[in-house]
Short mmCIF file of C-alpha atoms in Angstrom, two decimals:
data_model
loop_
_atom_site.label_atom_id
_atom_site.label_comp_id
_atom_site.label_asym_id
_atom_site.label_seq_id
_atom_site.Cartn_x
_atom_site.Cartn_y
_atom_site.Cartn_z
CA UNK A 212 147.35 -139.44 67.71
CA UNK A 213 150.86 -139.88 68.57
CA UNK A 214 151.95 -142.52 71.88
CA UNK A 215 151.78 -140.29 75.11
CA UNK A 216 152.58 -143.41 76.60
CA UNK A 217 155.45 -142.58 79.54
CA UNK A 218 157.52 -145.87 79.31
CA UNK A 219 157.73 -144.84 75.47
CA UNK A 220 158.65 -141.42 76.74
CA UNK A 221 161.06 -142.36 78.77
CA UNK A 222 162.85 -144.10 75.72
CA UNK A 223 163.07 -140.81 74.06
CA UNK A 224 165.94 -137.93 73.97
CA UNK A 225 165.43 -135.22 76.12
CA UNK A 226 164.33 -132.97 73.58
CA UNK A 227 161.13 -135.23 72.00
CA UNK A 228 160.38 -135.86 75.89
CA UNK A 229 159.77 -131.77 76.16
CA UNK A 230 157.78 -131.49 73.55
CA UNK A 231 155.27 -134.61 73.39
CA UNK A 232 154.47 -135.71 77.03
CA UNK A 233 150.74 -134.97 76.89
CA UNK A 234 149.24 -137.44 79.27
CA UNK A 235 147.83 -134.41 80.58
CA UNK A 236 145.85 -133.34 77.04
CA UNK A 237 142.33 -133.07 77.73
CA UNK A 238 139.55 -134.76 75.78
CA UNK A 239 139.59 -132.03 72.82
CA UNK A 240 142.80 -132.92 71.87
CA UNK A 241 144.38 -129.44 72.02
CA UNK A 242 148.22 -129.47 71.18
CA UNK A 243 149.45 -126.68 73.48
CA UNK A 244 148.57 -127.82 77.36
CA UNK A 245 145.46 -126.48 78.48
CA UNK A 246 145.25 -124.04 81.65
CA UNK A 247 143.36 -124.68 84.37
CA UNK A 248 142.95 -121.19 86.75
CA UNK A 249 140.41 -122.72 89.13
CA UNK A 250 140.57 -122.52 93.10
CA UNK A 251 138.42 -125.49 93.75
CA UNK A 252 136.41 -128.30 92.42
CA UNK A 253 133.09 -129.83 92.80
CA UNK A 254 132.33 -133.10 93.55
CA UNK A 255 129.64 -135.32 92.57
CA UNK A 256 128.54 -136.23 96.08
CA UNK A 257 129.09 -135.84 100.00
CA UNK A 258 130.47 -138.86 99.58
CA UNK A 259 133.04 -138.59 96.83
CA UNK A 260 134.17 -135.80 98.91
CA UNK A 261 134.51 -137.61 102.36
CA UNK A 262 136.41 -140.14 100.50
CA UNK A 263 138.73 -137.65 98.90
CA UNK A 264 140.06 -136.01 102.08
CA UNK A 265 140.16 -139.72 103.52
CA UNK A 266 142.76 -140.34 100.62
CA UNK A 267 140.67 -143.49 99.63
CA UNK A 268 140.22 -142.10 95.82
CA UNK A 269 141.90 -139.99 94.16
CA UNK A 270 139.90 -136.59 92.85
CA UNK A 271 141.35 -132.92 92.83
CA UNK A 272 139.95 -130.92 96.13
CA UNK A 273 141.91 -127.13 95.78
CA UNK A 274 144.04 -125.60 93.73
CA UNK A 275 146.62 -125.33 96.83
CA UNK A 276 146.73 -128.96 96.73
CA UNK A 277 147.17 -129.86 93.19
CA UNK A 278 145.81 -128.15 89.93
CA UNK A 279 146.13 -130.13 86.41
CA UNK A 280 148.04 -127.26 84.79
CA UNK A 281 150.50 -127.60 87.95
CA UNK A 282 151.02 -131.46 87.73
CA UNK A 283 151.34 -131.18 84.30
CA UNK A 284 154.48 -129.70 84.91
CA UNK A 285 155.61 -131.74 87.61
CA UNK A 286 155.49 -134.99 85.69
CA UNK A 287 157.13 -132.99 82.83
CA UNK A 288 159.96 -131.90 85.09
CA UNK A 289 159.95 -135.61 86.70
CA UNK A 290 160.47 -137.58 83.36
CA UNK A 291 163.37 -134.55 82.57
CA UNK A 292 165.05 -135.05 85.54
CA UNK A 293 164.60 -138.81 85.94
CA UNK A 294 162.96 -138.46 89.33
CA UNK A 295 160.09 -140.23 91.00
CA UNK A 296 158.03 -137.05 91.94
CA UNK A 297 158.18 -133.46 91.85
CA UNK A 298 156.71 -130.73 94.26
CA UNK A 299 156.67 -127.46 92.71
CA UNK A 300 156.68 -124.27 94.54
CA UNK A 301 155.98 -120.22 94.15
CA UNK A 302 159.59 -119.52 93.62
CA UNK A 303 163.18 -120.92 93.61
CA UNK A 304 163.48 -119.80 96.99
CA UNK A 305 160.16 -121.28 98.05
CA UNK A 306 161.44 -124.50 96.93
CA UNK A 307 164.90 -124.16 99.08
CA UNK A 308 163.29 -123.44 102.24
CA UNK A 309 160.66 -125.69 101.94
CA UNK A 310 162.91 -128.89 100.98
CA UNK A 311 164.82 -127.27 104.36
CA UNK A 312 162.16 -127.13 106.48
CA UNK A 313 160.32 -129.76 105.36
CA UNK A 314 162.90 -132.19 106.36
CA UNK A 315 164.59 -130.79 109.69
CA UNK A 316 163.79 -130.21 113.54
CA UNK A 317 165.02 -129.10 116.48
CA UNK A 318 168.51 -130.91 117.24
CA UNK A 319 168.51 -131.87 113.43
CA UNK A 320 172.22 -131.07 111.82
CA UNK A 321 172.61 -129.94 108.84
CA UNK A 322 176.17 -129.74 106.66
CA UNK A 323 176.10 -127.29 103.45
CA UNK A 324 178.75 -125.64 101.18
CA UNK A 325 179.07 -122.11 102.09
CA UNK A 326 179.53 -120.70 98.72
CA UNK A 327 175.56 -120.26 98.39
CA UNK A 328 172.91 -117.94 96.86
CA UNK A 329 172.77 -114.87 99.46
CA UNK A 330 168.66 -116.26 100.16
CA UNK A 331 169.89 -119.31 100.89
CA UNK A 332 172.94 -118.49 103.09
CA UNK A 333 170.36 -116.53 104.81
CA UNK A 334 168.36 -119.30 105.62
CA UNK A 335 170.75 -121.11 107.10
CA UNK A 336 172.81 -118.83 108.75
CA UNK A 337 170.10 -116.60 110.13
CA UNK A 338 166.69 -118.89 110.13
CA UNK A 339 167.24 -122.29 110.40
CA UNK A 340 169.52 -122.25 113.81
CA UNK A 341 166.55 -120.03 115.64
CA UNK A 342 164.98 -123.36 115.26
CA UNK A 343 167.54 -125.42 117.70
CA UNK A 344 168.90 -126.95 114.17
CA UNK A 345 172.71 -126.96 113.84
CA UNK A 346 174.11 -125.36 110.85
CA UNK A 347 177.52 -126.76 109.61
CA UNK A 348 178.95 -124.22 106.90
CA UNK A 349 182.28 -125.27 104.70
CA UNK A 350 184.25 -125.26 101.99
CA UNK A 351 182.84 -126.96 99.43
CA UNK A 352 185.91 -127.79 97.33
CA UNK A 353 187.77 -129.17 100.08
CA UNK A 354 187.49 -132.69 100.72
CA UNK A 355 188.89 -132.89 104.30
CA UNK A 356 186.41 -130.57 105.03
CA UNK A 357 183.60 -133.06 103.96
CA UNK A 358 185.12 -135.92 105.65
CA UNK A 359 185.45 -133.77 108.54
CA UNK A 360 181.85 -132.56 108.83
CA UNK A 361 180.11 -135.80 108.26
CA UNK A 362 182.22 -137.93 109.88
CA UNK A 363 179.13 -137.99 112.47
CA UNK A 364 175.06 -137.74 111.35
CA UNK A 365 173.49 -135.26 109.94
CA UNK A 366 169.82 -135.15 108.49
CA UNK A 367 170.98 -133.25 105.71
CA UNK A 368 173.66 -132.15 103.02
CA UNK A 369 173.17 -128.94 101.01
CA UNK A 370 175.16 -127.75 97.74
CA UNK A 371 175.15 -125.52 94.85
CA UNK A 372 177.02 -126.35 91.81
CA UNK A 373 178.10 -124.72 90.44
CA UNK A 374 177.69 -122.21 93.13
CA UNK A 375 176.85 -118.60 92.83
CA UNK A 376 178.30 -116.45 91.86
CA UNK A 377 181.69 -117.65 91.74
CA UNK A 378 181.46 -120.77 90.00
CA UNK A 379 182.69 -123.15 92.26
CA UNK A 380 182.01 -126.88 90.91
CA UNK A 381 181.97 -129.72 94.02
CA UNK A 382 182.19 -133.20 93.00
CA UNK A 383 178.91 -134.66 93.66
CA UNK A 384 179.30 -138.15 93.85
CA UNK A 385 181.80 -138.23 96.50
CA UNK A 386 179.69 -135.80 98.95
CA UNK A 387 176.46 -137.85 97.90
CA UNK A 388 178.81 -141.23 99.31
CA UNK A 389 179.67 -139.37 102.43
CA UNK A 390 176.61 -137.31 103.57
CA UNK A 391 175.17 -141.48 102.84
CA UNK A 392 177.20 -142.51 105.35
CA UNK A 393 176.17 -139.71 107.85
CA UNK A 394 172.80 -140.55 107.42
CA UNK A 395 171.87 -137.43 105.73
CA UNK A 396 169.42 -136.71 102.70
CA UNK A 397 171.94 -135.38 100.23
CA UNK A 398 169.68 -132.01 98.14
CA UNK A 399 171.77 -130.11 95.34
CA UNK A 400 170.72 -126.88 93.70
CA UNK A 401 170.80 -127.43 90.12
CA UNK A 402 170.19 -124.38 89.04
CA UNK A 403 172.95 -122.88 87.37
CA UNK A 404 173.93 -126.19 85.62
CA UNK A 405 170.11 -127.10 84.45
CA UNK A 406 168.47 -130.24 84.13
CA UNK A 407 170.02 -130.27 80.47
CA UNK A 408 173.80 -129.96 81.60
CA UNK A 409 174.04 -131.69 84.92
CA UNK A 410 171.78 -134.95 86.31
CA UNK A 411 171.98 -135.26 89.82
CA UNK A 412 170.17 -137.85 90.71
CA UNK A 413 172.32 -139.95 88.71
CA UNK A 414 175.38 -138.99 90.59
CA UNK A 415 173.92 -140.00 93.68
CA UNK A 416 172.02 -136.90 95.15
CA UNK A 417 168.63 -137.77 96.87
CA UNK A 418 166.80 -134.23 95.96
CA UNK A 419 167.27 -131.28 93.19
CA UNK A 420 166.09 -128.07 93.56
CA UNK A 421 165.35 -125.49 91.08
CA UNK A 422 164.67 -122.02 90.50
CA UNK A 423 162.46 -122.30 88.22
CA UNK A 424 162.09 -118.56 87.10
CA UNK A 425 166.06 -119.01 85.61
CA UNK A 426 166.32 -121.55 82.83
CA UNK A 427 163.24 -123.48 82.61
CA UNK A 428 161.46 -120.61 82.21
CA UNK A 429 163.83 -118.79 80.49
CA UNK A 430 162.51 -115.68 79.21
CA UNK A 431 161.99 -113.32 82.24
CA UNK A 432 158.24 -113.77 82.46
CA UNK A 433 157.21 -116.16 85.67
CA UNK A 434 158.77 -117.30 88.92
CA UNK A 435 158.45 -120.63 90.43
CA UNK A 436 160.07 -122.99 91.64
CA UNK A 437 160.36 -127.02 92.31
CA UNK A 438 161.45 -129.75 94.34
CA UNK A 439 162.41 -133.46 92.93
CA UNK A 440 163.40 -136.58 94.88
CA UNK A 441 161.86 -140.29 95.87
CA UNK A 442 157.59 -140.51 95.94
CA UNK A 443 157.83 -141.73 99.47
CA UNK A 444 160.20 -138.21 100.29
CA UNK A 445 157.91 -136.24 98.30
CA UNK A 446 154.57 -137.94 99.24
CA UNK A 447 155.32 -137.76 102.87
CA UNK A 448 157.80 -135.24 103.70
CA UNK A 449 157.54 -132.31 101.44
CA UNK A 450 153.72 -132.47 100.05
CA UNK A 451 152.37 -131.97 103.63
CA UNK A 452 154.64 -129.01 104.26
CA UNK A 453 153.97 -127.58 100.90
CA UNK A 454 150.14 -128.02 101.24
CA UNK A 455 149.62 -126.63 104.30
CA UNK A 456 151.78 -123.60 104.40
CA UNK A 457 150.63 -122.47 101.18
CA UNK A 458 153.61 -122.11 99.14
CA UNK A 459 151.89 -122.67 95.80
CA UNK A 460 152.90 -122.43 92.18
CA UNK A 461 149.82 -120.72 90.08
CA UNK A 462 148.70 -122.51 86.92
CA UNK A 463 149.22 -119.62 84.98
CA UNK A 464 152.94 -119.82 85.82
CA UNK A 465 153.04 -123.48 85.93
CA UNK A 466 151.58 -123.04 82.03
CA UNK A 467 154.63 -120.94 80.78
CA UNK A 468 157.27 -122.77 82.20
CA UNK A 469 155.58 -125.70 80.69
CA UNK A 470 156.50 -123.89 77.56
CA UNK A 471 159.74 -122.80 78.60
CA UNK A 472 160.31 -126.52 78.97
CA UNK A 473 159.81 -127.16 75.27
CA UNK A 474 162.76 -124.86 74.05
CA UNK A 475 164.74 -125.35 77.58
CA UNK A 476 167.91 -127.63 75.97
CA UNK A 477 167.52 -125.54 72.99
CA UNK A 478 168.38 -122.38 74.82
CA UNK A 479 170.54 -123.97 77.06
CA UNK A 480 173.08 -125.72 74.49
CA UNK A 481 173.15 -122.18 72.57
CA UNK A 482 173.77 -120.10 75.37
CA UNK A 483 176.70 -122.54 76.22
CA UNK A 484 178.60 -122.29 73.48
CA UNK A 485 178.31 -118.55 73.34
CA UNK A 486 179.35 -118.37 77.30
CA UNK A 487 182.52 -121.36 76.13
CA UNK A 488 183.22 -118.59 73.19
CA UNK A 489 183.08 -115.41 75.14
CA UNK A 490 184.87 -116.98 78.20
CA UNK A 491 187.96 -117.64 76.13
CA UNK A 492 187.90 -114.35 74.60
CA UNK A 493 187.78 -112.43 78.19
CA UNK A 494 190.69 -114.12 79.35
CA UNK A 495 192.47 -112.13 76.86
CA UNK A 496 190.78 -108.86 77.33
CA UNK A 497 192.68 -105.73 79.01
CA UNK A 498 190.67 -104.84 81.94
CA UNK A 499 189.26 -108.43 83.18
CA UNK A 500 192.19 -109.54 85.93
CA UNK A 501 190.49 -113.25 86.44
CA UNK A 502 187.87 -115.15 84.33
CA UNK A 503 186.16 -118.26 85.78
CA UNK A 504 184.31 -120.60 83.77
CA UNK A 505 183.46 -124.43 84.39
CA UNK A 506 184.60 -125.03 80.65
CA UNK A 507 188.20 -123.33 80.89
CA UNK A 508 190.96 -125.46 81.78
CA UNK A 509 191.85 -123.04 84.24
CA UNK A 510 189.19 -123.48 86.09
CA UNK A 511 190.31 -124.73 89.33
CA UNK A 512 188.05 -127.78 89.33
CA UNK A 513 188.00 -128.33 85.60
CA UNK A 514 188.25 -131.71 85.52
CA UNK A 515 185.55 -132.14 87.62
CA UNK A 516 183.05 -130.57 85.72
CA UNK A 517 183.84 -132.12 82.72
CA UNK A 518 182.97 -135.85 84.07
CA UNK A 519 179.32 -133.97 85.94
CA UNK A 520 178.52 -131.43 83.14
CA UNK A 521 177.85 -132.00 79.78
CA UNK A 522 178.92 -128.54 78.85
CA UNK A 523 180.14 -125.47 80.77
CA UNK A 524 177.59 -123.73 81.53
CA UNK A 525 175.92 -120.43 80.72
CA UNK A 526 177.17 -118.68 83.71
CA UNK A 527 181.04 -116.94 83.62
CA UNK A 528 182.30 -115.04 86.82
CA UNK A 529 185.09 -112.44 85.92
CA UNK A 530 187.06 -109.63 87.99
CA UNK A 531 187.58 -106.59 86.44
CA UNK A 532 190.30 -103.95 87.43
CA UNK A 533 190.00 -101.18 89.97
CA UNK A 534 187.59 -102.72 92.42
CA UNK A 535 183.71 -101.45 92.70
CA UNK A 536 184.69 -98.51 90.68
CA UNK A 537 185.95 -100.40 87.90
CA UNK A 538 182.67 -102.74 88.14
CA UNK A 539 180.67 -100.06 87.73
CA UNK A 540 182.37 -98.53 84.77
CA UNK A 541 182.06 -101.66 83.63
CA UNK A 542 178.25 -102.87 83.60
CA UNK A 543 177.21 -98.93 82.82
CA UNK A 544 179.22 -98.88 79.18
CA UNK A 545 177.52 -102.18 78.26
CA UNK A 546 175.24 -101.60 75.40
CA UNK A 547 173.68 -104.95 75.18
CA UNK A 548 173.83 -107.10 78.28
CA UNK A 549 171.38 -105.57 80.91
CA UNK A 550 172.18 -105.01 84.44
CA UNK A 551 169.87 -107.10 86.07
CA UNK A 552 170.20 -109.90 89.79
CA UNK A 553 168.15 -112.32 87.53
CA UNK A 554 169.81 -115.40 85.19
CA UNK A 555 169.44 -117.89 82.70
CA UNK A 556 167.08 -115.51 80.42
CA UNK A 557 166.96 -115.32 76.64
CA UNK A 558 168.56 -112.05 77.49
CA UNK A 559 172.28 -111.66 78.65
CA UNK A 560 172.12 -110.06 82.29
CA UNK A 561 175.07 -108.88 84.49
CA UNK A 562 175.60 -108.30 88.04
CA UNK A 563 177.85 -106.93 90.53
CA UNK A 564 177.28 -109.96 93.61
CA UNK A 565 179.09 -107.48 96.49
CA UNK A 566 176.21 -105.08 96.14
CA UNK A 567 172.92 -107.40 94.96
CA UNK A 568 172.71 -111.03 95.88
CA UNK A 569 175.18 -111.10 98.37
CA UNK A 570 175.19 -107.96 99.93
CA UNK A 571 174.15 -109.24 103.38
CA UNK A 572 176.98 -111.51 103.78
CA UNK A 573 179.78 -109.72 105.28
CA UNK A 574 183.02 -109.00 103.73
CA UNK A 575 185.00 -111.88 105.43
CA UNK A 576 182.32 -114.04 104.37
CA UNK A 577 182.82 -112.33 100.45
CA UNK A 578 186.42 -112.56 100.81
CA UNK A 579 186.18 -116.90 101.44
CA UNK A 580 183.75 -117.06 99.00
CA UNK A 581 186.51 -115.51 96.42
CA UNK A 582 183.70 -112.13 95.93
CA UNK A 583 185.83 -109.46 95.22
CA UNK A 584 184.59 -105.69 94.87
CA UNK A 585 185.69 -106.30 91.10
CA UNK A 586 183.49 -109.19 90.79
CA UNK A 587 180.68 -109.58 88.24
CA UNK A 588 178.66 -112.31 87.25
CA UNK A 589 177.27 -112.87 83.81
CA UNK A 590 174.57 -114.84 82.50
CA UNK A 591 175.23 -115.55 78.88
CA UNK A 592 172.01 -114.79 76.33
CA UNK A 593 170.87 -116.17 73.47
CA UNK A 594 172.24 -112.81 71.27
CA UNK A 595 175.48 -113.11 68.76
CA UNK A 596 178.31 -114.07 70.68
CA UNK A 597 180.29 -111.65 68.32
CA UNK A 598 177.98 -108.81 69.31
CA UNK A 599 178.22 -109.85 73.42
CA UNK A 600 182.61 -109.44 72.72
CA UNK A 601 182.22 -106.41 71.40
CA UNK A 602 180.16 -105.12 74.42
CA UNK A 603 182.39 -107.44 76.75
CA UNK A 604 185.22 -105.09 75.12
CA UNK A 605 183.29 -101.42 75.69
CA UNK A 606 183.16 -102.83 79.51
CA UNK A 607 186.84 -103.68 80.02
CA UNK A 608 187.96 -101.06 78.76
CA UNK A 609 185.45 -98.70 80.78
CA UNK A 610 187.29 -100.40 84.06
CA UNK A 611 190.08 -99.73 82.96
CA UNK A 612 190.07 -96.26 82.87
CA UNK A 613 188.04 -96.30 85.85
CA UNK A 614 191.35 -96.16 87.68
CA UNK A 615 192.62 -92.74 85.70
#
């Protein structure tokens, strides 16, 4: 049987370290992982078990507190990501608020980018200050604005990028050396750039969060979500919280995106190059007034994504003409791509942001965050590119005589 061993692993390309990390395969040798869909376990005595809950050996107690099928996946994700540990959670919103609350308290600061998923902008614009914690929201593409927020401490620094819907890309390494210097634990939402296409760890973020229901699992089938950073962090912060509030990832789920991890840079390098090929040909199209894509040179932080990323994305952001109206026409002539608030799926997927994600935000906040009533966002599939232009095409042109 082939080494399993993790330093040998960890020597590997990203793709063999998907597909052989069984240090989880049980003792019939099976080549798929096994599933575990137990509550509990037994123990052989009253005393294994009072020395389990006193931490002083290490056996599995309930399925809320770790399940073999579920740390299977964590170490996966852990070796992927090069991180230390990895929490895992129900969903990709279970993992944001519980890396959030996890870490902060009353007359705790926190300092985030405001161009953030609608949940999350939520969270801290509605939830997290009802708990005496200061919420600090900015533009993420400014610099001054960083300087400015965390030229005093803060517990925490909170950024997507690239950000949803719009695309924004912030430099990473720079916030990761200020929100350092403030003292805070810098956490980045990976989500739309993927473990395969952006490492943040290695650009100096303390945690990543994922939405694990998008990429990694990649096919529309399971939500989950999970939490990477330091063993101490994880180990003493975030397991406790986790644990005891219940926000658990099933072993079912935990199983499939264990698959999902096996074809993840597979997917995610295809549906790149079809979102690089499609994005150039939009820019072009009658209909679409603004295209934004990480891999564009127009792009406004273009540069910057190509020394973070190692490709653009599967993600474009475009503006049609004639408002809502024309964004409607739009996604109801497409033949191919589906209308649907999800992303990163096998599937291409479209959605109209002003009326789905980020409805609840209001229309100033829309307006700063560059979400127009023309704006869509679309999640590139794994289909012909050829065969997404052609649909791209009926959809333009279905906005633009939206206005007639």
């Amino acid at each position: 049987m082939p080494s399993t061993d993790p330093t040998f692993l960890a020597s590997c390309r990203t793709g063999t370290r998907l597909l052989h990390d069984a240090r989880h395969r049980t003792e019939h040798g099976e080549t798929s992982d096994a599933i575990f869909p137990t509550s509990g376990f037994v123990y052989d005595s009253a005393e294994q078990a009072e020395a389990t809950f006193e931490g002083t050996i290490q056996h599995l107690q309930y399925s809320r507190y770790g399940n073999p099928t579920v740390d299977a996946l964590q170490d996966r994700l852990a070796l992927l990501e090069g991180a230390e540990a990895c929490q895992t959670t129900s969903t990709g919103m279970g993992a944001v608020s519980c890396a959030l609350l996890a870490h902060l308290k009353a007359g705790d600061r926190i300092v985030a980018s405001s161009a953030l998923f609608g949940s999350t902008h939520w969270l801290l614009d509605s939830l997290i200050p009802s708990y005496g914690i200061e919420t600090v929201m900015i533009d993420g593409t400014n610099p001054a604005a960083w300087e400015e927020a965390l030229s005093r401490p803060a517990k925490a620094v909170l950024i997507e990028t690239p950000s949803n819907p719009m695309l924004d890309v912030l430099d990473i390494r720079h916030i990761a050396t200020l929100a350092h210097k403030a003292g805070a634990l810098f956490m980045v939402d990976n989500v739309f750039a993927t473990p395969v296409g952006q490492k943040p760890l290695e650009l100096g973020a303390d945690v990543v969060i994922y939405s694990c229901t998008k990429h990694i699992d990649g096919q529309g089938r399971v939500m989950g979500g999970a939490i990477l950073g330091s063993q101490k962090w994880i180990t003493e912060t975030l397991q406790p919280f986790v644990r005891n509030t219940g926000n658990t990832l099933s072993p079912f789920n935990a199983w499939v995106l264990s698959k999902g991890l096996e074809t993840l840079q597979l997917r995610v390098e295809a549906m790149a190059r079809n979102a690089a090929r499609i994005a150039d040909v939009l820019g072009d199209l009658p209909g679409i007034t603004a295209v934004r894509y990480p891999g564009r040179k127009d792009h406004p932080q273009a540069k910057l994504a190509h020394t973070q990323m190692s490709n653009g994305g599967t993600l474009i952001a475009f503006t049609v003409a004639n408002g809502k109206k024309g964004a409607f026409a739009c996604l109801n002539a497409f033949q191919l791509i589906a209308i649907s608030n999800n992303l990163g799926d096998a599937r291409s997927l479209a959605t109209h942001p002003a009326t789905t994600t980020h409805r609840k935000l209001t229309q100033e906040q829309r307006n700063a965050l560059g979400i127009t009533d023309g704006s869509i966002r679309f999640s590139v599939g794994l289909e012909d590119a050829e065969d997404l232009i052609a649909d791209m095409r009926r959809g333009a042109e279905a906005a633009l005589r939206a206005g007639r």
